[in-house]
Structure formats: C-alpha cells, structure tokens
Coordinates of N, CA, C and O in Angstrom, one line a residue:
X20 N 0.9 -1.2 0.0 CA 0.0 0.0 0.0 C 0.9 1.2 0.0 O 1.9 1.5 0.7
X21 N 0.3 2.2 -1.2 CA 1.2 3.4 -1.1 C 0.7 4.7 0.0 O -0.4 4.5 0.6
X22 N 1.2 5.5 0.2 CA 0.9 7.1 1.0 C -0.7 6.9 0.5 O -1.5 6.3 1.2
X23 N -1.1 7.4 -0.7 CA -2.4 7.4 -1.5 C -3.2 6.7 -1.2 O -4.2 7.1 -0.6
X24 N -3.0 5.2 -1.7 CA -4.1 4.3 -1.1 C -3.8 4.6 0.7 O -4.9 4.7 1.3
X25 N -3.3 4.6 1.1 CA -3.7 4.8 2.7 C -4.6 5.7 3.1 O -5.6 5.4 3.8
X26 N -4.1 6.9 2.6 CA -4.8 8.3 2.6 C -6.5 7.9 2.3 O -7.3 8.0 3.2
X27 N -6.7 7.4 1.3 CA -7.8 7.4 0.5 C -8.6 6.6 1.8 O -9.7 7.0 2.2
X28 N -8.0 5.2 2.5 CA -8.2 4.3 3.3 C -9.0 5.2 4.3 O -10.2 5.2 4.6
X29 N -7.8 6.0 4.8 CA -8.2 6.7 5.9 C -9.8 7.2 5.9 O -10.9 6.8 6.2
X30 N -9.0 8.3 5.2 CA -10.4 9.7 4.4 C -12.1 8.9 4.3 O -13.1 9.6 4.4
X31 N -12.1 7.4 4.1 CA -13.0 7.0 3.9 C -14.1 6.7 5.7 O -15.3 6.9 6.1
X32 N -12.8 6.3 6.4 CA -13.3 5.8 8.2 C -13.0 7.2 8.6 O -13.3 7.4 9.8
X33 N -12.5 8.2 8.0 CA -12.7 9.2 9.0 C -12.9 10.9 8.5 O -12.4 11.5 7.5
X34 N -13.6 11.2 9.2 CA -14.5 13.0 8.7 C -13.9 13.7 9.2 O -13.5 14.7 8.6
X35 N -13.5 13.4 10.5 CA -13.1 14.6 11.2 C -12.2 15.1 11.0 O -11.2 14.4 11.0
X36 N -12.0 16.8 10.7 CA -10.3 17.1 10.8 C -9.3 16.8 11.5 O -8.2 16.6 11.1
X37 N -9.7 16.8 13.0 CA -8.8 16.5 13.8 C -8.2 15.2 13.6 O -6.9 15.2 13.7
X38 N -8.8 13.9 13.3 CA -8.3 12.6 13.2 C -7.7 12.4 12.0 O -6.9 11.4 12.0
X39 N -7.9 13.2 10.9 CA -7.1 13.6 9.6 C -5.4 14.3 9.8 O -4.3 14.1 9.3
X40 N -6.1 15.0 10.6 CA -4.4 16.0 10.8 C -3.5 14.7 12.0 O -2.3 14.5 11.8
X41 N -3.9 14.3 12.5 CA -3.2 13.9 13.6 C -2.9 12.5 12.6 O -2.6 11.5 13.3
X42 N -2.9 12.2 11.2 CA -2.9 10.4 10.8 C -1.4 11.2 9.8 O -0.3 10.7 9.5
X43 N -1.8 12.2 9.5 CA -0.6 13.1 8.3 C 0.0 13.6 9.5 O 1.2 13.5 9.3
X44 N -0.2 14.1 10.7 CA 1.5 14.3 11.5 C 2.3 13.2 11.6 O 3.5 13.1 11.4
X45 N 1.3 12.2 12.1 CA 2.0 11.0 12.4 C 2.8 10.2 11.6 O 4.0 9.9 11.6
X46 N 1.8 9.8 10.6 CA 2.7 9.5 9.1 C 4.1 10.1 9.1 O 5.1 9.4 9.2
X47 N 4.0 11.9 8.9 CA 5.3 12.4 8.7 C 6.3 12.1 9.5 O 7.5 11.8 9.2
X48 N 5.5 12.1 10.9 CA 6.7 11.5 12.0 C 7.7 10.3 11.7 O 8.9 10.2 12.0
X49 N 6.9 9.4 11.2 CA 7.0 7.9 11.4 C 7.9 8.2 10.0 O 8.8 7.4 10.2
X50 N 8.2 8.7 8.9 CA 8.4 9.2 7.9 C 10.0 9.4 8.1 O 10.8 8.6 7.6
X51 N 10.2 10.2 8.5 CA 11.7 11.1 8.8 C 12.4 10.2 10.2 O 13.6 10.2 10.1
X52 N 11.7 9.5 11.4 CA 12.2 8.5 12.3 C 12.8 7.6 11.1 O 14.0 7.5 10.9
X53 N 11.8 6.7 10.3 CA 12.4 5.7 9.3 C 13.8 6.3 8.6 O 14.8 5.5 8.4
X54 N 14.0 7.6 8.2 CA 15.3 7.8 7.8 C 16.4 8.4 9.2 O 17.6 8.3 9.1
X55 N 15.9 8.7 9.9 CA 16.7 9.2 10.9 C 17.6 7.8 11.3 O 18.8 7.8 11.6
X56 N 16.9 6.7 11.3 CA 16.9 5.7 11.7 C 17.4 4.2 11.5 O 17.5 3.2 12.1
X57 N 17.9 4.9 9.7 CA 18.5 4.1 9.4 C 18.1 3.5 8.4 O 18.9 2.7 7.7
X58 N 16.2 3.8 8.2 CA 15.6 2.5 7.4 C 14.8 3.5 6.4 O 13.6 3.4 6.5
X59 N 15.5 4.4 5.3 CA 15.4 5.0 4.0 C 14.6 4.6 3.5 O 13.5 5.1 3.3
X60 N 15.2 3.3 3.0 CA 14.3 2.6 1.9 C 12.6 1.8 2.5 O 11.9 1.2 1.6
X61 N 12.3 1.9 3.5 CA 11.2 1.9 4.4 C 10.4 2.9 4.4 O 9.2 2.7 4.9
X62 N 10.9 4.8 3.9 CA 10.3 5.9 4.7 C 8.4 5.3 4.3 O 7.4 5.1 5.0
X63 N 8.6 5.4 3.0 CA 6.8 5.1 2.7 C 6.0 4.0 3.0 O 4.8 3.8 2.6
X64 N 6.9 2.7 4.0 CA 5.8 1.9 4.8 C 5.8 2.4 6.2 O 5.0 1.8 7.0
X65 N 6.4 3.1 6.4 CA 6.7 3.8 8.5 C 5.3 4.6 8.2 O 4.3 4.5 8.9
X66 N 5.4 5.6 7.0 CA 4.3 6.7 6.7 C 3.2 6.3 6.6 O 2.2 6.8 7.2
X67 N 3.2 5.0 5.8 CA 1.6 4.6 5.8 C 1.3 3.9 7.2 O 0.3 4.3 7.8
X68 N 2.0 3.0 7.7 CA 1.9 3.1 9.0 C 1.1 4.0 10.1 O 0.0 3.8 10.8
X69 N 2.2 5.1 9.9 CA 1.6 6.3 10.7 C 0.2 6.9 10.3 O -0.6 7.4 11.1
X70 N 0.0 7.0 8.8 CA -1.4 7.4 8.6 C -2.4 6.7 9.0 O -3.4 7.2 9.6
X71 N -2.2 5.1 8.7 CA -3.2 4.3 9.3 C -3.7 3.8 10.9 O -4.7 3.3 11.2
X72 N -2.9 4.1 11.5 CA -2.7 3.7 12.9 C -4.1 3.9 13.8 O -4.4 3.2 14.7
X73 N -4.7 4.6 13.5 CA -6.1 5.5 14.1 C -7.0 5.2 13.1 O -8.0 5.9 12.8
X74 N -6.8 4.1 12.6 CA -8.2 4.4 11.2 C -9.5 3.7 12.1 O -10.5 4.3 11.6
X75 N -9.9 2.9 12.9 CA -10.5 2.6 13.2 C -11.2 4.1 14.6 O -12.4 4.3 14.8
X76 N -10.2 4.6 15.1 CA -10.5 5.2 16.5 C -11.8 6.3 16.0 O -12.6 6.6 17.0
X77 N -12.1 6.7 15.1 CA -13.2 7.9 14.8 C -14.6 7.4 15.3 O -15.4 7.8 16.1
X78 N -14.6 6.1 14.3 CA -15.8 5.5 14.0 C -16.3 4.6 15.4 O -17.4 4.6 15.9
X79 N -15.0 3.7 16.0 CA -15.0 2.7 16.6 C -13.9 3.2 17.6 O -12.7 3.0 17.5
X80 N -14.5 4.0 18.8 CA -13.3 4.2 19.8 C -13.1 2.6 20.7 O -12.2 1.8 20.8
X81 N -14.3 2.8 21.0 CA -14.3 1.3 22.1 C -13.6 0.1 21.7 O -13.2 -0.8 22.5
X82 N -13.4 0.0 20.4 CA -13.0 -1.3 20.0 C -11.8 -0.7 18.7 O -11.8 -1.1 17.6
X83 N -10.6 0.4 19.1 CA -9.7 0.5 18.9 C -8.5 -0.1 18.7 O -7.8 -0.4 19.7
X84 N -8.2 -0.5 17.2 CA -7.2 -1.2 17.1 C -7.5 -2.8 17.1 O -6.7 -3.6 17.5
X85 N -9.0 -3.3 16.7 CA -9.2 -4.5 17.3 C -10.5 -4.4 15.7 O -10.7 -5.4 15.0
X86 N -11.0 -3.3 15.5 CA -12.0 -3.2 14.5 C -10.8 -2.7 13.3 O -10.9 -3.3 12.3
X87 N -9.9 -1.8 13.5 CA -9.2 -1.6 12.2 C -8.3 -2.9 11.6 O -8.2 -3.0 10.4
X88 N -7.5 -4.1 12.4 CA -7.4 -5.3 11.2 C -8.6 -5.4 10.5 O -8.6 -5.5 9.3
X89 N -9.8 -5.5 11.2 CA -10.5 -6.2 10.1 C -10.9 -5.1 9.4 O -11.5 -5.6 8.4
X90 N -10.8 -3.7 9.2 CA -11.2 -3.2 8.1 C -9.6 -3.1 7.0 O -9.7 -2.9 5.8
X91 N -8.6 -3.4 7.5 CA -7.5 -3.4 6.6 C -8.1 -4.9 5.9 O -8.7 -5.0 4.9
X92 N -7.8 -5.7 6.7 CA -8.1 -7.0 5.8 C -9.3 -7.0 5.0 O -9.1 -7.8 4.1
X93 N -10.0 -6.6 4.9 CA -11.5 -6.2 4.2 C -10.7 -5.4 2.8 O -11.2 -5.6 1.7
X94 N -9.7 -4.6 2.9 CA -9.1 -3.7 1.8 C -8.1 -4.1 1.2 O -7.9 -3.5 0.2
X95 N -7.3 -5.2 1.6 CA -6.6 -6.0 1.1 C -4.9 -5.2 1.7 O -3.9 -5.3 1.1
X96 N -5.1 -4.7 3.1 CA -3.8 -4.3 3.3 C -3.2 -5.7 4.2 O -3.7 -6.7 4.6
X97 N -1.7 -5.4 4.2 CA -0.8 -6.5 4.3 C -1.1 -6.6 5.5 O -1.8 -5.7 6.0
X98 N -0.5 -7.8 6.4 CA -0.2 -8.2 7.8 C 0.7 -7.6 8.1 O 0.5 -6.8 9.0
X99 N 2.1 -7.6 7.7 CA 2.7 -6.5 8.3 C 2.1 -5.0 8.5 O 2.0 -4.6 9.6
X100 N 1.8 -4.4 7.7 CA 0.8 -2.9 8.1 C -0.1 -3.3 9.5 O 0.1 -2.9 10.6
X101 N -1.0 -4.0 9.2 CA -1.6 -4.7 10.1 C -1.4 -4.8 11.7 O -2.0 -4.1 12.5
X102 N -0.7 -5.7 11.8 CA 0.7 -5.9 13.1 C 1.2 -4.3 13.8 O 1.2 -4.1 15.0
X103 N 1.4 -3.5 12.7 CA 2.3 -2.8 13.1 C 1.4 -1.5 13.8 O 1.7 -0.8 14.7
X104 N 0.4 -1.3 13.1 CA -0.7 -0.4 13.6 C -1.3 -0.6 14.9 O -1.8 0.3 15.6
X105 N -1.2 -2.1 15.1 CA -2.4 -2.4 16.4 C -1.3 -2.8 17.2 O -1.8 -3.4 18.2
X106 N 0.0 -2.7 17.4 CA 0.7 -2.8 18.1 C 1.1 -1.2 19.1 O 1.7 -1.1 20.2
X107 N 0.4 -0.3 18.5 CA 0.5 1.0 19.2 C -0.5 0.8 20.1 O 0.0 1.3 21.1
X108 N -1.6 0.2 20.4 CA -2.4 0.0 21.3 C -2.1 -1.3 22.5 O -2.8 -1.4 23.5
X109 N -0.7 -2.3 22.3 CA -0.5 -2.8 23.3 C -0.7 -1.9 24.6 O -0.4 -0.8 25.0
X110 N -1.6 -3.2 25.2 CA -1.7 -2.7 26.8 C -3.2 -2.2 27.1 O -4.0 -2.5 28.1
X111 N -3.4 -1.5 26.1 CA -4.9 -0.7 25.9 C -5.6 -1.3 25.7 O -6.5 -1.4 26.4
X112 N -5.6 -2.1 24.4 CA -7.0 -3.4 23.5 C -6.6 -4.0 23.1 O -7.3 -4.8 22.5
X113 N -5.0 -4.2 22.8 CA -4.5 -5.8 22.2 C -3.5 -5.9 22.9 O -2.7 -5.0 23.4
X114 N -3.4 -7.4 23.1 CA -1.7 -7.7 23.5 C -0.7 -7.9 22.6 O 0.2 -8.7 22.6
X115 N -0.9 -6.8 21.8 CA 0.4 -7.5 20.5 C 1.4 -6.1 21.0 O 1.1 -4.9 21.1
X116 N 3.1 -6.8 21.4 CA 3.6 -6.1 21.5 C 4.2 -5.6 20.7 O 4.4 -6.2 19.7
X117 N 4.5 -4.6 21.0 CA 5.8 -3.1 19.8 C 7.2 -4.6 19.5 O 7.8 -5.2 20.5
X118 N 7.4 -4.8 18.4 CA 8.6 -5.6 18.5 C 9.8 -5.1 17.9 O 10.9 -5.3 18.4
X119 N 9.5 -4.5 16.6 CA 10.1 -3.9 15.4 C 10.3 -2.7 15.8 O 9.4 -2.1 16.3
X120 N 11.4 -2.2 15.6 CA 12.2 -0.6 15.9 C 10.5 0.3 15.6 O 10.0 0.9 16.5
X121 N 10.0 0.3 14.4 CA 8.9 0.9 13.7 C 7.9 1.0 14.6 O 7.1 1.9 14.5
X122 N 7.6 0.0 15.7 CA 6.4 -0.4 15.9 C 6.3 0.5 17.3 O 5.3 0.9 17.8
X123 N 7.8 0.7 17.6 CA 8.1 0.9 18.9 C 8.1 2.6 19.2 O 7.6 3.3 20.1
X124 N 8.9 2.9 17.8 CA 8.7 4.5 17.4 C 7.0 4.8 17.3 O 6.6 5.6 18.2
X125 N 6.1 4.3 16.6 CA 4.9 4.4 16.4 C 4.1 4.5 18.3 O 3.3 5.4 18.6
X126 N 4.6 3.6 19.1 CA 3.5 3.7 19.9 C 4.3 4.3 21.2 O 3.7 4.3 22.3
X127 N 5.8 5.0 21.0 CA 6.4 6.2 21.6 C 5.8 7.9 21.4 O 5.5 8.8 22.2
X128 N 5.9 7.6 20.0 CA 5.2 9.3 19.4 C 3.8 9.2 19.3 O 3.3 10.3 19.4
X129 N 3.0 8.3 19.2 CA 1.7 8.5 18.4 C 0.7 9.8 19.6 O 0.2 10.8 19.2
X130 N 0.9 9.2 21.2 CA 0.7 9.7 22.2 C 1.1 11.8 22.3 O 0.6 12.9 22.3
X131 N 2.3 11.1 22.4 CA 3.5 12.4 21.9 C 3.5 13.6 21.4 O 4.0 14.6 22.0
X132 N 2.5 13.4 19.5 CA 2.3 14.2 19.0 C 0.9 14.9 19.2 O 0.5 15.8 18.5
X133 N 0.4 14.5 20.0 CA -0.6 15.3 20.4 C -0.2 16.0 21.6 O -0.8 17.1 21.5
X134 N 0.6 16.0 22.9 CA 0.8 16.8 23.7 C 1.9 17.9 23.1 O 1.7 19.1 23.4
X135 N 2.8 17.6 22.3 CA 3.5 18.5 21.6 C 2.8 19.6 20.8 O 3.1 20.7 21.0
X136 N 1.8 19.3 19.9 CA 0.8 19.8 19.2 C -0.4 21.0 20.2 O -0.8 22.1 19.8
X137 N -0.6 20.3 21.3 CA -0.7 21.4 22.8 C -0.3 21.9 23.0 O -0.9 23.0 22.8
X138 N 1.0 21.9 23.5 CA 2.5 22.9 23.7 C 2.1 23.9 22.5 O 1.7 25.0 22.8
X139 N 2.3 23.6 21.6 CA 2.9 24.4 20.4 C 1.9 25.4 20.7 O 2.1 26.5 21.3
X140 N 0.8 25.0 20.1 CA -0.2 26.0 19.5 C -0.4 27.0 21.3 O -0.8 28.2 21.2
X141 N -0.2 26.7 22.1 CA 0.0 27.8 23.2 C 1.1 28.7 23.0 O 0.8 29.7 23.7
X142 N 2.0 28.8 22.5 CA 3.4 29.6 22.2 C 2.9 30.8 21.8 O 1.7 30.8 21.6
X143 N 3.7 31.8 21.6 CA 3.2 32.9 21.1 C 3.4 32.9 20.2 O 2.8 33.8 19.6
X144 N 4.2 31.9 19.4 CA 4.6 31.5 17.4 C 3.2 30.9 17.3 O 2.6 31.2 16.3
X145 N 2.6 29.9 18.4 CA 2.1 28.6 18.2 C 2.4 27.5 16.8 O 1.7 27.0 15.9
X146 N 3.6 27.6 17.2 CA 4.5 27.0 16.5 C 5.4 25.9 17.0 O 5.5 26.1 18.2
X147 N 6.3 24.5 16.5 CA 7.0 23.9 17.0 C 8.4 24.2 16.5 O 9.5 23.8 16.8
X148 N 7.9 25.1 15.7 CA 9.6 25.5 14.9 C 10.3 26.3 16.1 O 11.5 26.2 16.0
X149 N 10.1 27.0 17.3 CA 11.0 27.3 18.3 C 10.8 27.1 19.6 O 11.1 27.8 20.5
X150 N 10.1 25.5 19.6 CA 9.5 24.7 20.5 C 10.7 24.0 21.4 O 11.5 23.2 20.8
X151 N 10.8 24.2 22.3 CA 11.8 23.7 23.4 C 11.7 22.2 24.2 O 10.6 22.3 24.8
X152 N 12.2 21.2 24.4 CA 11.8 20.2 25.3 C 11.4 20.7 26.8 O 10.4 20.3 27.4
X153 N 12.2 21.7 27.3 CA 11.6 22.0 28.8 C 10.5 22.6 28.7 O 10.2 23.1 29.8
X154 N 9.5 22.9 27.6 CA 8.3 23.5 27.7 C 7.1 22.4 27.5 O 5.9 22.3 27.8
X155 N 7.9 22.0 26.9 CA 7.3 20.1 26.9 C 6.7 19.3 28.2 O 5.6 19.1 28.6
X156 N 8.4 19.1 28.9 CA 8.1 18.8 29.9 C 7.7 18.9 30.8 O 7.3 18.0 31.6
X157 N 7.5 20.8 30.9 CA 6.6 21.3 32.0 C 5.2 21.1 32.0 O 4.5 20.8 33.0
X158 N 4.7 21.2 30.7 CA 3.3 20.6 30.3 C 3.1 19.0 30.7 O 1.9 18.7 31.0
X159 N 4.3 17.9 30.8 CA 3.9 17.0 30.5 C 3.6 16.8 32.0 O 2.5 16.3 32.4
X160 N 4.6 17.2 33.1 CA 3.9 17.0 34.2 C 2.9 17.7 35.1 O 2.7 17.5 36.3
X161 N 2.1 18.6 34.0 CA 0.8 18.7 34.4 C -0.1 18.2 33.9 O -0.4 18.5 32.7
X162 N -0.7 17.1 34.6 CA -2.1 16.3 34.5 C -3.1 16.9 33.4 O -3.5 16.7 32.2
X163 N -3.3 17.8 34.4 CA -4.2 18.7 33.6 C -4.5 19.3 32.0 O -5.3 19.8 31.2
X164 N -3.2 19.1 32.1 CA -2.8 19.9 30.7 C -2.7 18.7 29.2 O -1.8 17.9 29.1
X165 N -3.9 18.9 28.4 CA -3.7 18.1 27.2 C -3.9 16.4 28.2 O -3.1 15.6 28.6
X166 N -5.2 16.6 28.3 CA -5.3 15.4 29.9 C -5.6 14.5 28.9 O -5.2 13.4 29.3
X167 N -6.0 14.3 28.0 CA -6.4 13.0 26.7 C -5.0 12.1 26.3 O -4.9 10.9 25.8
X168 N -3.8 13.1 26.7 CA -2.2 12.4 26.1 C -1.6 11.4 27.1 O -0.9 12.0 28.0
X169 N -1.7 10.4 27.1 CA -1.4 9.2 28.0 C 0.1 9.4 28.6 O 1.0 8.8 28.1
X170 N 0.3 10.0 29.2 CA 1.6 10.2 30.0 C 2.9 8.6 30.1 O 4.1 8.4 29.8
X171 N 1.9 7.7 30.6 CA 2.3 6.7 31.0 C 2.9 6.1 29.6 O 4.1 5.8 29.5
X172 N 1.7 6.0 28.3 CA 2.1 5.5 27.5 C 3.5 6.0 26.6 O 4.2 5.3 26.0
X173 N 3.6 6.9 26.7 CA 4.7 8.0 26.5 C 5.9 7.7 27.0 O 6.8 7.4 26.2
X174 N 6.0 7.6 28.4 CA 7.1 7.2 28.9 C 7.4 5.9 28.6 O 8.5 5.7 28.2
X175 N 6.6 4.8 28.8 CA 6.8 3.1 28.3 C 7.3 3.1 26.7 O 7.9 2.2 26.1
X176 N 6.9 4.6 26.1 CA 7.1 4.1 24.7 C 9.2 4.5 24.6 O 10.0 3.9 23.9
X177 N 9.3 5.2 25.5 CA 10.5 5.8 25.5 C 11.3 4.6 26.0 O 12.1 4.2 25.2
X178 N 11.2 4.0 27.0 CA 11.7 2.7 27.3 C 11.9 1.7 26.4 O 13.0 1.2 26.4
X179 N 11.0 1.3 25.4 CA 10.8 0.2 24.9 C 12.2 0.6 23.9 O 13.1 -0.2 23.8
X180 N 12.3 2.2 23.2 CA 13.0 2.2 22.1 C 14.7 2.4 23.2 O 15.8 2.5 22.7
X181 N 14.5 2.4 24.5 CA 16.2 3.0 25.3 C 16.8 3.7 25.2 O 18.0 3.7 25.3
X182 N 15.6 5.1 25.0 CA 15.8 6.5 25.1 C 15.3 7.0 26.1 O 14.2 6.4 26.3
X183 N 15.7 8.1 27.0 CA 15.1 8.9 28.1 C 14.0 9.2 27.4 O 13.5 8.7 26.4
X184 N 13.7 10.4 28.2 CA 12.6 11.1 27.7 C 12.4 12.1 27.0 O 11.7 12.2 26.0
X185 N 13.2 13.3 27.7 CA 13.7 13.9 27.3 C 14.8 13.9 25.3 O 14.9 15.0 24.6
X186 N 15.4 12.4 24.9 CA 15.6 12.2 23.5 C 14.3 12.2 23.1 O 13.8 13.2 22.6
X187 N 13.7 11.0 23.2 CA 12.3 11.5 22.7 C 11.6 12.3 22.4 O 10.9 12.3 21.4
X188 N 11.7 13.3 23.4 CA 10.9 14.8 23.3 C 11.4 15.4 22.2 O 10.7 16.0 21.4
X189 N 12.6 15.4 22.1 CA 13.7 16.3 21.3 C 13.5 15.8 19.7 O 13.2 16.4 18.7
X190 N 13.8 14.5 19.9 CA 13.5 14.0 18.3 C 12.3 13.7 17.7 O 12.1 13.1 16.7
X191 N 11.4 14.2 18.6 CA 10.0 14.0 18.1 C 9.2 15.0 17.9 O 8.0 14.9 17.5
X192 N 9.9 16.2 18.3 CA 9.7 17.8 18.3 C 10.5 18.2 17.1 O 10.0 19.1 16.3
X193 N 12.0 17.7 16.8 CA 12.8 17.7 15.2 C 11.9 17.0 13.7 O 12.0 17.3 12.5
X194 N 11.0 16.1 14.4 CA 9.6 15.6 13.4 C 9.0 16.1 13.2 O 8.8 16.1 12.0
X195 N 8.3 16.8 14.0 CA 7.4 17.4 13.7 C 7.3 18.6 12.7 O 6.6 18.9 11.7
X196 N 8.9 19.5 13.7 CA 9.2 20.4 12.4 C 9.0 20.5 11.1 O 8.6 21.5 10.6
X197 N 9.3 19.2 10.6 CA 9.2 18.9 8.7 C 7.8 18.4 8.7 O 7.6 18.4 7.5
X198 N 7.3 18.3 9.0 CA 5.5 17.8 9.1 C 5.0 19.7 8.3 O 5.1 20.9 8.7
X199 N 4.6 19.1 6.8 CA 3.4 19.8 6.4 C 2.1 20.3 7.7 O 1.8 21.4 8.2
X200 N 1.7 19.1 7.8 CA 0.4 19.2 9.1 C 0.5 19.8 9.9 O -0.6 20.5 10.0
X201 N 1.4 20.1 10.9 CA 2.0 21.0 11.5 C 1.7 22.3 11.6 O 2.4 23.0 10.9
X202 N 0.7 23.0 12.4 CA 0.6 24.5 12.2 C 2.0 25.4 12.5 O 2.0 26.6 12.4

C-alpha cells in the first residue's frame, strides 16, 4: 500500500479534521524517524503506517485497534501494516507487542504528537519551529494539561526504544518540524 491508497483508506473511516491531521502528523513523524533511523528505503511503509494507525478510533473508539485489522483486511492491506498499527495499542485493547524498531517509534510518538501539538499551539509562534523540550516537559507534568495524552504511554514508549525522555521529546519535536500538518 502506497501514501495514496492509505490516505484514501483513511479519508474514507474518518470526517473529522482532527483525526485527519493527527494520521498526516504521524505519518510524517514515522516518515523522517524511518530515515533518521536508518531505514530510508522503508520511509513510505513507517508513513503509511503512521497514517493508518487511528483508522478505526473515529468511528469505533471502544474497539480501537481490534476493528481496524478487520477493516485493513476487508481492503486488502498486508499483515505487516496490520501488526504494526495495532501494536500502538499494546496494553490498551490488544496484547500484540511493539517488536520492530517501527512499531516501537509508532506507539512512543503516536501519544506524543498530540501533547506536543498542545504545547505548540500555546506559544506565542504557536508553532513547533521554536518549540523547546523543557516546555514540553513542564506541560507533561501537568495532568491537567492536554489530559487525553497518556503520559504513561509515553514514557513506556521511551523505554521500549532506550531512550530517556527527554531524546524522545527532542527527536520528536525535530519531526514534527518537517511535518506539512503541523501548524
């Protein structure tokens, strides 16, 4: 499956802008991690990845990541895409763990780019282009703040890849940067 067909995939299970913009940050994220990372010739399956990852959550919150295989399989998308999408939900509604460097980036940032995307748009740029990690951080330990962004999941995702937190923040705030989506 290319960018396109995913896109189209998407666009179809979901109306909302918000779950639109947040499948194209992610993509992009998962995008530029794949080359940061070593794995170039991968960037356009990390991306579709990232676009797809939420395709089920609009329509089907409750049964997140448990209703989107079967709508990939229904479209004829691979098992690996598959795998790798509902592995961001380990812990939450499936037991399939992050195994693949990809899978692991995916369910570190996915959380991520939405408290970042908080952050930002409060700045006086509301922007990520001169977005700082300690402004990150201050947000992240308040509860309150962007209270939908799983804190926990965040940190477990930073573990799994054997980066603090603080790298994470950093290199996932340098993603976002190149992100079109991105206000």
């Amino acid at each position: 499956m290319n960018r396109e067909d995913a896109w189209a995939l998407l666009t179809q299970y979901n109306e909302g802008e918000f779950h639109r913009k947040h499948a194209r940050i992610v993509g992009d994220v998962m995008r530029y991690f794949a080359r940061e990372l070593g794995y170039g010739d991968e960037e356009e399956f990390w991306e579709v990845v990232g676009i797809l990852h939420d395709l089920d959550y609009e329509r089907y919150p409750e049964q997140h990541c448990i209703r989107g295989p079967e709508i990939m399989r229904e479209h004829g998308v691979d098992e690996r895409t598959i795998r790798a999408c509902a592995s961001h939900c380990y812990g939450i509604t499936v037991d399939i763990a992050p195994e693949h460097e990809m899978e692991k980036v995916l369910f570190a940032t996915d959380e991520l780019t939405g408290l970042i995307g908080a952050v930002a748009v409060m700045r006086p740029s509301g922007s990520v282009s001169d977005l700082e990690v300690k402004s990150v951080k201050k947000k992240f330990k308040d509860k309150r703040f962007a209270a939908g962004c799983d804190r926990e999941v965040i940190q477990k995702g930073a573990q799994m890849l054997g980066w603090d937190l603080d790298t994470l923040m950093e290199r996932t705030i340098l993603a976002m940067r190149e992100s079109d989506a991105v206000a």
